[in-house]
mmCIF file of C-alpha atoms in Angstrom:
data_model
loop_
_atom_site.group_PDB
_atom_site.id
_atom_site.type_symbol
_atom_site.label_atom_id
_atom_site.label_comp_id
_atom_site.label_asym_id
_atom_site.label_seq_id
_atom_site.Cartn_x
_atom_site.Cartn_y
_atom_site.Cartn_z
ATOM 1 C CA MET Q 98 0.000 0.000 0.000
ATOM 2 C CA ILE Q 99 2.758 2.473 0.916
ATOM 3 C CA TYR Q 100 4.716 1.539 -2.211
ATOM 4 C CA ALA Q 101 1.623 2.180 -4.378
ATOM 5 C CA LEU Q 102 1.111 5.573 -2.719
ATOM 6 C CA LEU Q 103 4.775 6.491 -3.240
ATOM 7 C CA LYS Q 104 4.633 5.430 -6.869
ATOM 8 C CA THR Q 105 1.430 7.427 -7.440
ATOM 9 C CA LEU Q 106 2.934 10.568 -5.890
ATOM 10 C CA HIS Q 107 6.119 10.000 -7.886
ATOM 11 C CA VAL Q 108 4.269 9.713 -11.208
ATOM 12 C CA LEU Q 109 2.013 12.711 -10.489
ATOM 13 C CA ALA Q 110 5.027 14.864 -9.620
ATOM 14 C CA VAL Q 111 6.782 13.804 -12.838
ATOM 15 C CA VAL Q 112 3.646 14.560 -14.871
ATOM 16 C CA LEU Q 113 3.441 18.067 -13.386
ATOM 17 C CA TRP Q 114 7.144 18.731 -13.919
ATOM 18 C CA VAL Q 115 7.718 17.258 -17.392
ATOM 19 C CA GLY Q 116 4.251 18.158 -18.653
ATOM 20 C CA GLY Q 117 4.705 21.716 -17.422
ATOM 21 C CA MET Q 118 8.015 22.032 -19.243
ATOM 22 C CA LEU Q 119 6.435 20.709 -22.447
ATOM 23 C CA PHE Q 120 3.528 23.130 -22.148
ATOM 24 C CA ALA Q 121 5.684 26.158 -21.366
ATOM 25 C CA HIS Q 122 8.239 25.469 -24.079
ATOM 26 C CA PHE Q 123 6.045 24.336 -26.971
ATOM 27 C CA MET Q 124 2.655 25.948 -26.330
ATOM 28 C CA LEU Q 125 2.934 28.999 -24.085
ATOM 29 C CA ARG Q 126 6.190 30.496 -25.378
ATOM 30 C CA PRO Q 127 5.241 30.436 -29.089
ATOM 31 C CA ALA Q 128 1.773 31.824 -28.297
ATOM 32 C CA LEU Q 129 3.327 34.816 -26.551
ATOM 33 C CA THR Q 130 4.450 36.296 -29.861
ATOM 34 C CA VAL Q 131 1.055 38.033 -30.035
ATOM 35 C CA LEU Q 132 2.183 40.236 -27.113
ATOM 36 C CA GLU Q 133 4.652 43.080 -27.119
ATOM 37 C CA PRO Q 134 8.059 42.235 -25.538
ATOM 38 C CA PRO Q 135 7.390 44.019 -22.203
ATOM 39 C CA GLN Q 136 4.081 42.162 -21.825
ATOM 40 C CA ARG Q 137 5.746 38.884 -22.802
ATOM 41 C CA LEU Q 138 8.408 39.328 -20.135
ATOM 42 C CA ALA Q 139 5.841 40.252 -17.505
ATOM 43 C CA LEU Q 140 3.672 37.233 -18.307
ATOM 44 C CA MET Q 141 6.577 34.774 -18.399
ATOM 45 C CA HIS Q 142 7.870 36.215 -15.123
ATOM 46 C CA ALA Q 143 4.477 35.641 -13.490
ATOM 47 C CA VAL Q 144 3.981 32.168 -14.981
ATOM 48 C CA LEU Q 145 7.503 30.943 -14.215
ATOM 49 C CA GLY Q 146 7.326 32.220 -10.652
ATOM 50 C CA ARG Q 147 4.291 30.021 -10.018
ATOM 51 C CA PHE Q 148 5.585 27.086 -12.057
ATOM 52 C CA PHE Q 149 9.008 27.045 -10.399
ATOM 53 C CA THR Q 150 7.398 26.983 -6.960
ATOM 54 C CA ALA Q 151 5.334 23.960 -8.006
ATOM 55 C CA VAL Q 152 8.364 22.289 -9.596
ATOM 56 C CA LEU Q 153 10.449 22.872 -6.489
ATOM 57 C CA TRP Q 154 7.998 20.707 -4.544
ATOM 58 C CA ALA Q 155 7.474 18.251 -7.409
ATOM 59 C CA SER Q 156 11.206 17.757 -7.956
ATOM 60 C CA LEU Q 157 11.830 17.113 -4.279
ATOM 61 C CA LEU Q 158 8.836 14.760 -4.108
ATOM 62 C CA THR Q 159 10.082 12.921 -7.198
ATOM 63 C CA LEU Q 160 13.564 12.496 -5.789
ATOM 64 C CA VAL Q 161 12.465 11.486 -2.287
ATOM 65 C CA SER Q 162 9.732 9.106 -3.446
ATOM 66 C CA GLY Q 163 12.006 7.501 -6.045
ATOM 67 C CA PHE Q 164 14.815 6.828 -3.615
ATOM 68 C CA TRP Q 165 12.342 5.765 -0.922
ATOM 69 C CA MET Q 166 10.840 3.155 -3.298
ATOM 70 C CA ILE Q 167 14.323 1.881 -4.132
ATOM 71 C CA GLY Q 168 15.158 1.761 -0.433
ATOM 72 C CA ARG Q 169 11.987 -0.200 0.339
ATOM 73 C CA MET Q 170 12.858 -2.753 -2.346
ATOM 74 C CA ALA Q 171 16.440 -3.059 -1.089
ATOM 75 C CA ARG Q 172 15.252 -3.482 2.504
ATOM 76 C CA SER Q 173 12.685 -6.069 1.429
ATOM 77 C CA ALA Q 174 15.387 -8.041 -0.387
ATOM 78 C CA ALA Q 175 17.668 -7.881 2.658
ATOM 79 C CA GLN Q 176 14.883 -9.002 5.008
ATOM 80 C CA THR Q 177 14.254 -12.094 2.902
ATOM 81 C CA GLY Q 178 17.944 -12.925 2.765
ATOM 82 C CA GLY Q 179 18.312 -11.841 -0.828
ATOM 83 C CA GLN Q 180 20.571 -9.301 -2.389
ATOM 84 C CA PHE Q 181 19.306 -6.149 -4.047
ATOM 85 C CA ASN Q 182 20.704 -5.443 -7.494
ATOM 86 C CA TRP Q 183 19.647 -2.168 -9.056
ATOM 87 C CA PRO Q 184 17.769 -2.797 -12.285
ATOM 88 C CA ALA Q 185 19.523 -0.850 -15.048
ATOM 89 C CA ASP Q 186 16.415 1.220 -15.848
ATOM 90 C CA TRP Q 187 16.002 2.209 -12.174
ATOM 91 C CA LEU Q 188 19.639 3.223 -11.984
ATOM 92 C CA ALA Q 189 19.311 5.284 -15.161
ATOM 93 C CA MET Q 190 16.134 6.959 -13.876
ATOM 94 C CA ALA Q 191 17.809 7.720 -10.523
ATOM 95 C CA ILE Q 192 20.780 9.294 -12.282
ATOM 96 C CA LEU Q 193 18.587 11.265 -14.689
ATOM 97 C CA GLY Q 194 16.270 12.385 -11.882
ATOM 98 C CA THR Q 195 19.166 13.542 -9.725
ATOM 99 C CA LEU Q 196 20.667 15.388 -12.692
ATOM 100 C CA MET Q 197 17.288 16.986 -13.437
ATOM 101 C CA VAL Q 198 16.995 18.236 -9.861
ATOM 102 C CA ALA Q 199 20.503 19.718 -10.117
ATOM 103 C CA VAL Q 200 19.640 21.437 -13.412
ATOM 104 C CA PHE Q 201 16.399 22.720 -11.923
ATOM 105 C CA GLY Q 202 18.343 24.021 -8.928
ATOM 106 C CA HIS Q 203 20.472 26.079 -11.319
ATOM 107 C CA ILE Q 204 17.385 27.323 -13.130
ATOM 108 C CA ARG Q 205 15.493 28.203 -9.955
ATOM 109 C CA PHE Q 206 18.230 29.556 -7.720
ATOM 110 C CA VAL Q 207 20.500 31.259 -10.271
ATOM 111 C CA LEU Q 208 18.663 32.022 -13.504
ATOM 112 C CA TRP Q 209 15.223 32.709 -12.011
ATOM 113 C CA ARG Q 210 16.724 35.085 -9.464
ATOM 114 C CA ARG Q 211 18.502 36.869 -12.303
ATOM 115 C CA LEU Q 212 15.221 37.180 -14.232
ATOM 116 C CA ASP Q 213 13.290 38.250 -11.141
ATOM 117 C CA ARG Q 214 15.845 40.901 -10.194
ATOM 118 C CA ALA Q 215 15.994 42.303 -13.750
ATOM 119 C CA GLN Q 216 12.216 42.287 -14.197
ATOM 120 C CA ARG Q 217 11.633 44.073 -10.885
ATOM 121 C CA ALA Q 218 14.293 46.660 -11.792
ATOM 122 C CA GLY Q 219 12.729 47.241 -15.202
ATOM 123 C CA GLU Q 220 15.863 46.067 -17.018
ATOM 124 C CA ALA Q 221 14.238 44.512 -20.071
ATOM 125 C CA VAL Q 222 17.467 43.471 -21.840
ATOM 126 C CA ALA Q 223 18.810 41.686 -18.759
ATOM 127 C CA ALA Q 224 15.399 40.083 -18.134
ATOM 128 C CA ALA Q 225 15.193 38.856 -21.732
ATOM 129 C CA SER Q 226 18.706 37.450 -21.500
ATOM 130 C CA ALA Q 227 17.877 35.607 -18.279
ATOM 131 C CA LEU Q 228 14.671 34.272 -19.833
ATOM 132 C CA ALA Q 229 16.620 32.989 -22.856
ATOM 133 C CA SER Q 230 19.007 31.156 -20.511
ATOM 134 C CA ILE Q 231 16.070 29.671 -18.611
ATOM 135 C CA ARG Q 232 14.514 28.507 -21.878
ATOM 136 C CA ALA Q 233 17.723 26.722 -22.937
ATOM 137 C CA TRP Q 234 18.154 24.977 -19.576
ATOM 138 C CA VAL Q 235 14.467 24.021 -19.428
ATOM 139 C CA LEU Q 236 14.809 22.432 -22.871
ATOM 140 C CA ALA Q 237 17.825 20.436 -21.661
ATOM 141 C CA ASN Q 238 15.896 19.341 -18.571
ATOM 142 C CA LEU Q 239 12.892 18.453 -20.707
ATOM 143 C CA VAL Q 240 15.051 16.138 -22.824
ATOM 144 C CA LEU Q 241 16.363 14.446 -19.674
ATOM 145 C CA GLY Q 242 12.821 14.096 -18.340
ATOM 146 C CA LEU Q 243 11.511 12.610 -21.566
ATOM 147 C CA VAL Q 244 14.344 10.073 -21.627
ATOM 148 C CA ALA Q 245 13.477 9.090 -18.033
ATOM 149 C CA VAL Q 246 9.798 8.741 -18.913
ATOM 150 C CA VAL Q 247 10.598 6.599 -21.962
ATOM 151 C CA LEU Q 248 12.807 4.380 -19.792
ATOM 152 C CA ALA Q 249 10.027 4.022 -17.235
ATOM 153 C CA VAL Q 250 7.500 3.029 -19.866
ATOM 154 C CA LEU Q 251 9.548 0.889 -22.239
ATOM 155 C CA VAL Q 252 11.913 -1.027 -19.977
#
């Protein structure tokens, strides 16, 4: 029962995180071209502020639930006298997930702060530059997330 709850929370957090990146990158961003640059920056600033707060919790929940599930399986194997060997797909997902959290940490605690500071100061060029950096790192994280999802589904 606990394992099923952990897995459900894990999958929901991944859906929010990866789905949110897909939406922001491929639907929201292109649709913003109908707005003038200052409005675009203001909207992306508002949206990303909310999204990054949600992803902060989702990324931590994903990491904790994933490692907790692995720990439960390892403990179960040890209690029955067996030995736990990481399945290759679990190991790959753990590595990708940890890397994704690190990339998100850079996005949230370095690039987002840069965007937030520039937007609040009315420095449009600096804000646009920070937003471009965020977009590139989000795309990289999206690729990592999609690889992890494909591994989870296909292997």
